[in-house]
PDB file of C-alpha atoms in Angstrom:
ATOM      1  CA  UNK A   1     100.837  78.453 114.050  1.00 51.00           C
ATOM      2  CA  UNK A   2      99.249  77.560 117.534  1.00 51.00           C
ATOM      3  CA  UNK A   3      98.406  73.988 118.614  1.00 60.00           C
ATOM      4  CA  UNK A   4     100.408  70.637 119.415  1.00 79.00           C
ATOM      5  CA  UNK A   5      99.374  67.743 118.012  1.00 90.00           C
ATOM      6  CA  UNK A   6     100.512  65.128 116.029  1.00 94.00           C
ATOM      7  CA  UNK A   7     103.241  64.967 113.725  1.00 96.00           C
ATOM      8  CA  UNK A   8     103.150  63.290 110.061  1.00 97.00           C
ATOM      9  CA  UNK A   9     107.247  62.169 108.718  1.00 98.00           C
ATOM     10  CA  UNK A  10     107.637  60.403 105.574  1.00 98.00           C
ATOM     11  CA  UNK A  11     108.935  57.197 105.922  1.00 97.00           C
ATOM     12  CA  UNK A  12     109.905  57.043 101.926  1.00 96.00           C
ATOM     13  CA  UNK A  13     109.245  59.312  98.525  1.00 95.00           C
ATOM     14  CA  UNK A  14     106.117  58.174  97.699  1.00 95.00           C
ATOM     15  CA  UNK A  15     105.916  55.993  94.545  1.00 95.00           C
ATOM     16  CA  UNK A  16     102.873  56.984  93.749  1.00 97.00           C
ATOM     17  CA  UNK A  17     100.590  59.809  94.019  1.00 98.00           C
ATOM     18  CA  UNK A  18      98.883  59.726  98.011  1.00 98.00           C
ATOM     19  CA  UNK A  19      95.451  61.053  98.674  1.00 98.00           C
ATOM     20  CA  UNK A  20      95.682  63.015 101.932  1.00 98.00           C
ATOM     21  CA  UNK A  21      91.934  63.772 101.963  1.00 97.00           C
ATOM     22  CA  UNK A  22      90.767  63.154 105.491  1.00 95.00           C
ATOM     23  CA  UNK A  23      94.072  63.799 107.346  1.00 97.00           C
ATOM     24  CA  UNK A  24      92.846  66.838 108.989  1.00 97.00           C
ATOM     25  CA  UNK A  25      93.663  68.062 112.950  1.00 95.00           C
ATOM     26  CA  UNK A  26      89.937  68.721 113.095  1.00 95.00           C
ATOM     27  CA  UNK A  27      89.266  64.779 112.247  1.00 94.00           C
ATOM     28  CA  UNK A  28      92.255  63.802 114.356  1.00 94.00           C
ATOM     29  CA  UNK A  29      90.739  65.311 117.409  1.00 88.00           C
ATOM     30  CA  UNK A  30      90.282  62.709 119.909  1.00 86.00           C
ATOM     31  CA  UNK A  31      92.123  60.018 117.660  1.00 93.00           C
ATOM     32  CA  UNK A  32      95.062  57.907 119.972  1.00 94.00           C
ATOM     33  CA  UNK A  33      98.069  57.265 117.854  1.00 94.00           C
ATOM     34  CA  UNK A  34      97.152  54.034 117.159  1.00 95.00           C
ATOM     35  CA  UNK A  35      94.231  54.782 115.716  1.00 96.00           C
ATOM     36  CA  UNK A  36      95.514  57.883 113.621  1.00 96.00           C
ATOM     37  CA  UNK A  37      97.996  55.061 112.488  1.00 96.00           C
ATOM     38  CA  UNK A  38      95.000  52.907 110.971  1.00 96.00           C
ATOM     39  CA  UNK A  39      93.309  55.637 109.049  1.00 97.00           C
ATOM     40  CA  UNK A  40      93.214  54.975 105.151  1.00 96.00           C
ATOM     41  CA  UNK A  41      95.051  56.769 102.585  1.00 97.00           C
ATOM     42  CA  UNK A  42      95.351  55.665  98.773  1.00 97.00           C
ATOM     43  CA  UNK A  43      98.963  55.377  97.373  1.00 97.00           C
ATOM     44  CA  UNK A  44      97.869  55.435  93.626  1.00 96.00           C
ATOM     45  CA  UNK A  45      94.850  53.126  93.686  1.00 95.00           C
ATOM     46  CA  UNK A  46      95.762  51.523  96.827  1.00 95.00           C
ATOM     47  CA  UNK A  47      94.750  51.485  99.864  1.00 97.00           C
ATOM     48  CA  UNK A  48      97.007  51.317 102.308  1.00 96.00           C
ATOM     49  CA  UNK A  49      96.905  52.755 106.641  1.00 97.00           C
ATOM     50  CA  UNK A  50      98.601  55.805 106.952  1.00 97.00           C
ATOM     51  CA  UNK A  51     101.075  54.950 109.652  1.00 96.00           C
ATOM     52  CA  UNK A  52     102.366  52.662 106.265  1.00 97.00           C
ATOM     53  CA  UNK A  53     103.333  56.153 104.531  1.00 97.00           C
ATOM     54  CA  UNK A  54     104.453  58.285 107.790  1.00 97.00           C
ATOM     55  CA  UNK A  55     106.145  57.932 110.701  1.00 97.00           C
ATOM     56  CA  UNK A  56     103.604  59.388 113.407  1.00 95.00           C
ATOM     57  CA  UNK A  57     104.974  61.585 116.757  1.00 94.00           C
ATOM     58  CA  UNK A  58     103.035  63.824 118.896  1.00 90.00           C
ATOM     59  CA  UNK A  59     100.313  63.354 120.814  1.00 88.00           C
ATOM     60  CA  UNK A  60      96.584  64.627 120.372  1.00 86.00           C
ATOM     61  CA  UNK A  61      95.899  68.793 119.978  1.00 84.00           C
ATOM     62  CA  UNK A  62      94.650  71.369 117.682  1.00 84.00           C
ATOM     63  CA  UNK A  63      97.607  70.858 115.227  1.00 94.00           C
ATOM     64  CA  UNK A  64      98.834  68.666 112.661  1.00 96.00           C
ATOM     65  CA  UNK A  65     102.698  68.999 111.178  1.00 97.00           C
ATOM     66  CA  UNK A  66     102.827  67.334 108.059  1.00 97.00           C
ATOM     67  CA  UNK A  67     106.425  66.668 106.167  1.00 97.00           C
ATOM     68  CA  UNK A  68     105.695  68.172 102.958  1.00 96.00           C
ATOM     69  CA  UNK A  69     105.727  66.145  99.240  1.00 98.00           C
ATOM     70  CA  UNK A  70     104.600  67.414  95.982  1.00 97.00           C
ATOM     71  CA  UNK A  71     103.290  64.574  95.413  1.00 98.00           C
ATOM     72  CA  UNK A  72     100.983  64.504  98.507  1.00 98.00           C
ATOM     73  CA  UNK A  73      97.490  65.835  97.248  1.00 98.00           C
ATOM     74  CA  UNK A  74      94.222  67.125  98.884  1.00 98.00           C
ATOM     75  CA  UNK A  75      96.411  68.555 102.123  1.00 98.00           C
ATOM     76  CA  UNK A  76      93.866  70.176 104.352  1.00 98.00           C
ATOM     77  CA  UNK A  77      90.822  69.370 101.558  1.00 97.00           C
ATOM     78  CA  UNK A  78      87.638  69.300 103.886  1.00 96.00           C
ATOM     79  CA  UNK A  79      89.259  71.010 107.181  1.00 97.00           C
ATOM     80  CA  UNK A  80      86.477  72.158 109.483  1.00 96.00           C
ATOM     81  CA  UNK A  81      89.407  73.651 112.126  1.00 96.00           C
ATOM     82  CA  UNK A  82      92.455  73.224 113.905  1.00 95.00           C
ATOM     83  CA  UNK A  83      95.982  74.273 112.303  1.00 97.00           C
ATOM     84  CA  UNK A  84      97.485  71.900 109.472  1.00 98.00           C
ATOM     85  CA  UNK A  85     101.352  72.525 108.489  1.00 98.00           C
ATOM     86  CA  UNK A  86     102.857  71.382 105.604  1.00 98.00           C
ATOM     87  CA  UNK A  87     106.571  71.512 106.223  1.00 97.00           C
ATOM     88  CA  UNK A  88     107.663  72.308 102.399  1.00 97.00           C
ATOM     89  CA  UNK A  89     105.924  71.398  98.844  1.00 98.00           C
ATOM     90  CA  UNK A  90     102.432  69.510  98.496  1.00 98.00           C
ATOM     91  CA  UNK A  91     100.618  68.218  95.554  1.00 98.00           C
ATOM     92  CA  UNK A  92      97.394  69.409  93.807  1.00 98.00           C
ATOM     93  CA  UNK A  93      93.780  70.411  95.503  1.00 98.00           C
ATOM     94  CA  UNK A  94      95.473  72.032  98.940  1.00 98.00           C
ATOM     95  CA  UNK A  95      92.997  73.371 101.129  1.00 98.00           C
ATOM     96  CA  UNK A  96      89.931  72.349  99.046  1.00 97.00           C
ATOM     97  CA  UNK A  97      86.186  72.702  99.926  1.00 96.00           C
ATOM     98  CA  UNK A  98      87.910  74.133 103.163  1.00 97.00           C
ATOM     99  CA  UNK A  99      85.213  75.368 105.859  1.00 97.00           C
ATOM    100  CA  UNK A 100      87.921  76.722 108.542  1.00 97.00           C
ATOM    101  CA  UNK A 101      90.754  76.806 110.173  1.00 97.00           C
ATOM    102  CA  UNK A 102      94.180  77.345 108.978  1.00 98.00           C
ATOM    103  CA  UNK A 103      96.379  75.885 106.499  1.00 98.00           C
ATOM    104  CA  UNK A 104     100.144  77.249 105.927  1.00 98.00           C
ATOM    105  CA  UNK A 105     102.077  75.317 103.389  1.00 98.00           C
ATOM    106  CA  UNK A 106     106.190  76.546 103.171  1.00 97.00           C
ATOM    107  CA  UNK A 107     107.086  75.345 100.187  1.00 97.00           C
ATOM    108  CA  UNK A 108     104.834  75.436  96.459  1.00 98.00           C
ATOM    109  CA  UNK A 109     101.631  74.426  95.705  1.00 98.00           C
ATOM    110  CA  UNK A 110     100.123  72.462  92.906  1.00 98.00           C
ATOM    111  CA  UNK A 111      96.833  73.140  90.966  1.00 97.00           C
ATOM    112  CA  UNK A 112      93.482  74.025  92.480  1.00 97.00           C
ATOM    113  CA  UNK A 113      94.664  75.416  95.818  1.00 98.00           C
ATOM    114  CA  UNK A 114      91.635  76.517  97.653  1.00 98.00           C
ATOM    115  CA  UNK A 115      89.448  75.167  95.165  1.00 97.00           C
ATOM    116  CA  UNK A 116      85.916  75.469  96.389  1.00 96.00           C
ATOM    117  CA  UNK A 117      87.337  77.440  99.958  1.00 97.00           C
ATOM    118  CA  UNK A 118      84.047  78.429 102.048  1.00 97.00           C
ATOM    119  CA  UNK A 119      86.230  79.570 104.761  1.00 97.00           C
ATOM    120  CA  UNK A 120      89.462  79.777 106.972  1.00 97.00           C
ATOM    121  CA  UNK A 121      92.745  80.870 106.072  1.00 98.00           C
ATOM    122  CA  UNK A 122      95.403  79.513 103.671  1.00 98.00           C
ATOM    123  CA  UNK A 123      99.211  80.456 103.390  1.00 98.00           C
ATOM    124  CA  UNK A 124     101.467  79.697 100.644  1.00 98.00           C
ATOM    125  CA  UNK A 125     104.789  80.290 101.034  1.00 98.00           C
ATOM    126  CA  UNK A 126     105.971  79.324  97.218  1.00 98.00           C
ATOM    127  CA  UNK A 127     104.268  79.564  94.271  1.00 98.00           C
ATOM    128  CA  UNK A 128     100.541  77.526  92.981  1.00 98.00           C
ATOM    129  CA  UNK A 129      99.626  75.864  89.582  1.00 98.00           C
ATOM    130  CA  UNK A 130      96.606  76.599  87.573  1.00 97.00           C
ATOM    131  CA  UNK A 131      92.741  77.110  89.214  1.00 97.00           C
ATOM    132  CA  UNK A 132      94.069  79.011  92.248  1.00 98.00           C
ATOM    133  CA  UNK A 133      90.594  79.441  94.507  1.00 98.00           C
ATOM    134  CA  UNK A 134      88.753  77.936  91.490  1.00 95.00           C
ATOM    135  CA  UNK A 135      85.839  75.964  90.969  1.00 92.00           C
ATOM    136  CA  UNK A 136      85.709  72.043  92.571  1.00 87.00           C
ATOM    137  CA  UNK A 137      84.802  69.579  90.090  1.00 82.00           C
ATOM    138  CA  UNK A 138      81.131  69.862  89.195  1.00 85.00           C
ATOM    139  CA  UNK A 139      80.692  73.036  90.870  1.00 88.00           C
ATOM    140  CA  UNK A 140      79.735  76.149  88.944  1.00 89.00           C
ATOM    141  CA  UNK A 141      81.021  78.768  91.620  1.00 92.00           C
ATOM    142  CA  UNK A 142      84.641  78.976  93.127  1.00 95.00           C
ATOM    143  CA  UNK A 143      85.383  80.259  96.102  1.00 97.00           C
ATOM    144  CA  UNK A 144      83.143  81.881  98.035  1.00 97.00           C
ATOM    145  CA  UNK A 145      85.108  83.031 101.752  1.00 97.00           C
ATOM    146  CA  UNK A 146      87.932  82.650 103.849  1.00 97.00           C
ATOM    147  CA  UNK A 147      91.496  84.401 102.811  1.00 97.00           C
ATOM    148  CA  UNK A 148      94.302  82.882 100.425  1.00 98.00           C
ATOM    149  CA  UNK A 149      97.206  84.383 101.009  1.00 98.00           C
ATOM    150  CA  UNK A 150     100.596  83.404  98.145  1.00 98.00           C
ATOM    151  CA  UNK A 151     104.238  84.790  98.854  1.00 98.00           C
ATOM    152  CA  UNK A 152     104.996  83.493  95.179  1.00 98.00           C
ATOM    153  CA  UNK A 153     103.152  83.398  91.825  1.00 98.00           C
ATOM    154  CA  UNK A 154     100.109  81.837  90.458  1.00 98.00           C
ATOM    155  CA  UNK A 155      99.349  79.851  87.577  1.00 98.00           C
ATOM    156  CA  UNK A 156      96.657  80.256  84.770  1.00 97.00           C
ATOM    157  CA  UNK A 157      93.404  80.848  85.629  1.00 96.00           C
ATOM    158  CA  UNK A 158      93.033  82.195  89.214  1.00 98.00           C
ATOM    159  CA  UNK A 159      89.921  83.304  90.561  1.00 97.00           C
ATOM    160  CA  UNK A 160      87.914  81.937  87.956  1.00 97.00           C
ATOM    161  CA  UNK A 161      84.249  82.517  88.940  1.00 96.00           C
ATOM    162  CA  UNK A 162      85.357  83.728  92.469  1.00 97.00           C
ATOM    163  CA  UNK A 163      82.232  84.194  94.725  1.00 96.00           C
ATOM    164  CA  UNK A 164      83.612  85.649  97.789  1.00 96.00           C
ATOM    165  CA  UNK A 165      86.465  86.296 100.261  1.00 96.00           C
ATOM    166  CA  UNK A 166      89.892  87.698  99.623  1.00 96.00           C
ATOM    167  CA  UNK A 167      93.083  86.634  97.651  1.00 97.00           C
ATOM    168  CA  UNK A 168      96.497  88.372  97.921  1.00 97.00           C
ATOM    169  CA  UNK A 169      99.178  87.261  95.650  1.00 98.00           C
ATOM    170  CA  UNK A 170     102.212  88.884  96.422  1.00 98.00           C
ATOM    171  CA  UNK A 171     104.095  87.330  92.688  1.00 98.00           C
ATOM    172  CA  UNK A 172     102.413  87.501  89.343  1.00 98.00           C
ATOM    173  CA  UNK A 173      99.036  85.932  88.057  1.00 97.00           C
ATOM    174  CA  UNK A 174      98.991  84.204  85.258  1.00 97.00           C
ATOM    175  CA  UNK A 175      96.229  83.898  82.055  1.00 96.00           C
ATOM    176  CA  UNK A 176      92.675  83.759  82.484  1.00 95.00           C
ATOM    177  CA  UNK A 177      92.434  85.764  86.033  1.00 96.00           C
ATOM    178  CA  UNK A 178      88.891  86.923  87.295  1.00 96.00           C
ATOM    179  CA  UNK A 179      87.303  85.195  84.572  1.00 96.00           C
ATOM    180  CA  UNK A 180      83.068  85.214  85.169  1.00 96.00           C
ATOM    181  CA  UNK A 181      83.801  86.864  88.653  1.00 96.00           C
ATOM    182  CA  UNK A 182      80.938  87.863  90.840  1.00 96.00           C
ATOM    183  CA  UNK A 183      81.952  88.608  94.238  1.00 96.00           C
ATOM    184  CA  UNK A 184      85.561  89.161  95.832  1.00 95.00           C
ATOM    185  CA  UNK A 185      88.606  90.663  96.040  1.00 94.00           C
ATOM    186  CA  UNK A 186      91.616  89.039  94.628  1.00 97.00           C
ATOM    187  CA  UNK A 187      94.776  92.182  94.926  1.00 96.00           C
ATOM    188  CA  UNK A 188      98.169  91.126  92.965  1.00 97.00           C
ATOM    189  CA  UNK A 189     101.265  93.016  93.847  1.00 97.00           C
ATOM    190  CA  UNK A 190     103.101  91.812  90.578  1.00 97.00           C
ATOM    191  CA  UNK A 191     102.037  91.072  86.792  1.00 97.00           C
ATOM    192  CA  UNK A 192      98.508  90.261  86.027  1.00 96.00           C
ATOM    193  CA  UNK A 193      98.265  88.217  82.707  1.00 95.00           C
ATOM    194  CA  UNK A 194      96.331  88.884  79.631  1.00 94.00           C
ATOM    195  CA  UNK A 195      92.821  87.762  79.433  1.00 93.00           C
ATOM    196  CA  UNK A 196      92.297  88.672  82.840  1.00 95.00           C
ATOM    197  CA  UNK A 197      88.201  89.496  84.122  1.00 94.00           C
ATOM    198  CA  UNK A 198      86.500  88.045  80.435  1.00 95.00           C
ATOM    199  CA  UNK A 199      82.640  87.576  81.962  1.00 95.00           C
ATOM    200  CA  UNK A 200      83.312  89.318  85.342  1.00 96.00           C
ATOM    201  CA  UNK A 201      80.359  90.190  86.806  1.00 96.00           C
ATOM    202  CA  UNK A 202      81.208  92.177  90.066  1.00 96.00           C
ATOM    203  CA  UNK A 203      84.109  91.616  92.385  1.00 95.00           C
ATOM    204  CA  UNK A 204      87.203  94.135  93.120  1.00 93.00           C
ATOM    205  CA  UNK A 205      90.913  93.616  91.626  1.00 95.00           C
ATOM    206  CA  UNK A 206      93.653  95.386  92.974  1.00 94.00           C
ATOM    207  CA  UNK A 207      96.640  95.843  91.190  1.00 95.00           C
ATOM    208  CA  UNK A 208      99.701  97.256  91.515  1.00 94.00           C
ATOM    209  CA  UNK A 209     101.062  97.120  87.587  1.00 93.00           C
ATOM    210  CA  UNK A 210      98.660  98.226  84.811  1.00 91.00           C
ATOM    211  CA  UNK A 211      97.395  94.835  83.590  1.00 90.00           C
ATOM    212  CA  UNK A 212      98.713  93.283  80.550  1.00 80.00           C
ATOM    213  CA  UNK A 213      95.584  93.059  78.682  1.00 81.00           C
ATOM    214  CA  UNK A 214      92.112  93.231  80.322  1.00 87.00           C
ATOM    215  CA  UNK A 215      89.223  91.664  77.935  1.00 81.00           C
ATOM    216  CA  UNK A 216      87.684  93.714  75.612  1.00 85.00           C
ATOM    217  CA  UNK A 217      84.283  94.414  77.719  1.00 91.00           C
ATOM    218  CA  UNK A 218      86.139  97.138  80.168  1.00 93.00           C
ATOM    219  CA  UNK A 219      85.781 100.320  80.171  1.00 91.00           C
ATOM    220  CA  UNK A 220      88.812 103.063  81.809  1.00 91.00           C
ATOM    221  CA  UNK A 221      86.771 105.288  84.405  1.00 90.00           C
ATOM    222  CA  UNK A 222      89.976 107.907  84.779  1.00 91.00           C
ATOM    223  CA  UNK A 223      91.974 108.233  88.026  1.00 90.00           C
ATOM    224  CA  UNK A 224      90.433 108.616  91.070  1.00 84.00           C
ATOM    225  CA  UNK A 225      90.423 109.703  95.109  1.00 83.00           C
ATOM    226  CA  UNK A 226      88.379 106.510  96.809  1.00 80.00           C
ATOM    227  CA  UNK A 227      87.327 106.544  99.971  1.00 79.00           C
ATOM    228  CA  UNK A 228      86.680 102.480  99.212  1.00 78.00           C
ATOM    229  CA  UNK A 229      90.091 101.915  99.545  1.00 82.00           C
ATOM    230  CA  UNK A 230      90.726 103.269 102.783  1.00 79.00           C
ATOM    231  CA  UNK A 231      88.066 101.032 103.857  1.00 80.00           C
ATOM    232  CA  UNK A 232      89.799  98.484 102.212  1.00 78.00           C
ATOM    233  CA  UNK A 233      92.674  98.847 103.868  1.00 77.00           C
ATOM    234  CA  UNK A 234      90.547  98.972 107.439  1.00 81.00           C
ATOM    235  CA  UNK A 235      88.471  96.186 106.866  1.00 81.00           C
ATOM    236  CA  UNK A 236      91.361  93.835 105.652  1.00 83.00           C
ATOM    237  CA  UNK A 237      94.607  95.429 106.404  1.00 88.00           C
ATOM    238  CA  UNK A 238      96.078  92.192 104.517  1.00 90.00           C
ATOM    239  CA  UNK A 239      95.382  94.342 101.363  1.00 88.00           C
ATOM    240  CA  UNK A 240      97.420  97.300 102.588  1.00 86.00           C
ATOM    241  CA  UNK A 241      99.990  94.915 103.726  1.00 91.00           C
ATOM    242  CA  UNK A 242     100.954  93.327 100.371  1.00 93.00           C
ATOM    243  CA  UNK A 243     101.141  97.028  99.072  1.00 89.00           C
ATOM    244  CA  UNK A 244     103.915  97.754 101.499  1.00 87.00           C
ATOM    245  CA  UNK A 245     101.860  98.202 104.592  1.00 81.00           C
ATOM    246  CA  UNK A 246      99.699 101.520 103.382  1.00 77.00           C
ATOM    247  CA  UNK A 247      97.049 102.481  99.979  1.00 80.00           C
ATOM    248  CA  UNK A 248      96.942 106.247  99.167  1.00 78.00           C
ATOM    249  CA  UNK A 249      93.388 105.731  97.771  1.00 79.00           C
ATOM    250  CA  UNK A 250      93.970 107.105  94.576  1.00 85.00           C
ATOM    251  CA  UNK A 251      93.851 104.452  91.774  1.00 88.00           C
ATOM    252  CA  UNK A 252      92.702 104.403  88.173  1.00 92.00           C
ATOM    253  CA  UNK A 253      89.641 102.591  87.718  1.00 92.00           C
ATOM    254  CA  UNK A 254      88.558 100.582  85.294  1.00 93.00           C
ATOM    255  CA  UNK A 255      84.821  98.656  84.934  1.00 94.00           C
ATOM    256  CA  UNK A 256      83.663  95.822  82.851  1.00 91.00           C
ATOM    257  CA  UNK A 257      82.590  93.335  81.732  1.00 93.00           C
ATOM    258  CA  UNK A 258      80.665  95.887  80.052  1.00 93.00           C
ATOM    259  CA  UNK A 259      79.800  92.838  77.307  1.00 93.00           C
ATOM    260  CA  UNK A 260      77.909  90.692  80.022  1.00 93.00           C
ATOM    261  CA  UNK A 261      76.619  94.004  81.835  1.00 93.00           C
ATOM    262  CA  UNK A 262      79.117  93.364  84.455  1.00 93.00           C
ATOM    263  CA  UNK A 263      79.867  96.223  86.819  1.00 93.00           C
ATOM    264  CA  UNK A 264      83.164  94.554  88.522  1.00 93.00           C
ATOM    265  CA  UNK A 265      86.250  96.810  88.851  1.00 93.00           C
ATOM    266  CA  UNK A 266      90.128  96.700  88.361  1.00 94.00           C
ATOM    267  CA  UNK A 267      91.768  99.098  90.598  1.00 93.00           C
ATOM    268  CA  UNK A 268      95.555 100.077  88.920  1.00 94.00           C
ATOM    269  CA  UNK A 269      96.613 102.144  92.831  1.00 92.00           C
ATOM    270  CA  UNK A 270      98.887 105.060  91.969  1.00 88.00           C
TER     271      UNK A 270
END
């Protein structure tokens, strides 16, 4: 990741649960140290400055390092640019209601990562809880642009009500995928979990494993040649990549949810 900038050390395992939202290297920009020192950040229900929590280094730029806690929540919620590092595990709501700009995380993720994601890129280099590129709180549509990329495996749940962009998991997905999907791609190299697409609407899956057990609404098309997928792998040769860098273009095809009059697709590549 480009950009120098400031650097975030814990001073102490937090005692409580801290509420990074805020602490982004887009509102940083322009910020002396001093004054990044000052900015609020609730330790449980307190408020306390940040340079309290973290040890600050650096000096103003495009970047933020953060030292990574899973106990640290909302890293990179809100970011409207710049490149945020988490240097090892973070907390729930990573990347949230992002608009851009880039978020890479080294360590695992808790619930909700991406949760609401409009655009810009996140990396996980471990695993995420439940909600992956779900819904925020309130909000009937997850997420709707921007890439989420996992080197582990997801939680329960992922994709729920996906809108739009692209999610590679390069692990296993857990219950619930693709539930009331209606625009997307989400591709999973390993297991997909049972339940997955119940109320999908439209959107693409691409697997690499048959899935466990699809809801009832879907319909097996047969095997196919698809030009589609060499598209695919044009338009967003991330897609090829977690397939091992290529996609033959023949897949088995499966629509659904034929029960809600959905017309999204699961794509089994062969």
């Amino acid at each position: 990741m480009s950009g120098a900038g400031f650097r975030l050390a814990l001073k102490a395992a937090p005692p409580a649960r801290v509420d990074m939202t805020g602490i982004t290297p887009d509102r940083l920009a322009g910020l002396d140290a001093g004054a990044v020192a000052r900015l609020t950040v609730f330790v449980g229900a307190s408020a306390v400055a940040l340079g309290d929590v973290f040890s600050l280094s650096g000096a103003p730029g495009a970047g933020l390092t953060l030292e990574g806690h899973d106990r640290l929540d909302n890293v990179g919620a809100g970011m409207a640019g710049g490149h945020l590092l988490a240097e090892g595990p973070v907390g729930a709501l990573a990347g949230a209601g992002m608009v851009e700009g880039h978020l890479k995380i080294l360590g695992n993720a808790g619930d909700d990562v991406g949760a609401g994601l409009a655009g810009g890129h996140i990396e996980i280099g471990g695993s995420t809880g439940a909600r992956l590129a779900g819904a925020l709180p309130g909000e009937r549509r997850g997420m709707t642009g921007g890439t989420v990329r996992v080197a582990g495996d997801v939680g329960p749940q992922a994709c729920v009500r996906l809108r739009g962009g692209l999610v590679l998991i390069a692990g296993s997905a857990g219950a619930g995928a693709a539930q009331r999907m209606i625009a997307g791609t989400m591709a999973v190299k390993g297991a997909l979990g049972p339940e997955a697409g119940v109320g999908m609407k439209r959107g693409t899956l691409v697997l690499e494993q048959p899935p466990e057990l699809l809801g009832v609404g879907f319909g097996d098309a047969g095997e196919h040649d698809l030009i589609f997928l060499s598209l695919l792998a044009r338009r967003m040769p991330e897609v090829a990549d977690l397939f091992g860098g290529s996609l033959s273009g023949r897949a088995r095809r499966l629509v659904g949810d034929r029960l809600v009059g959905g017309q999204g697709e699961v794509l089994v590549l062969l």
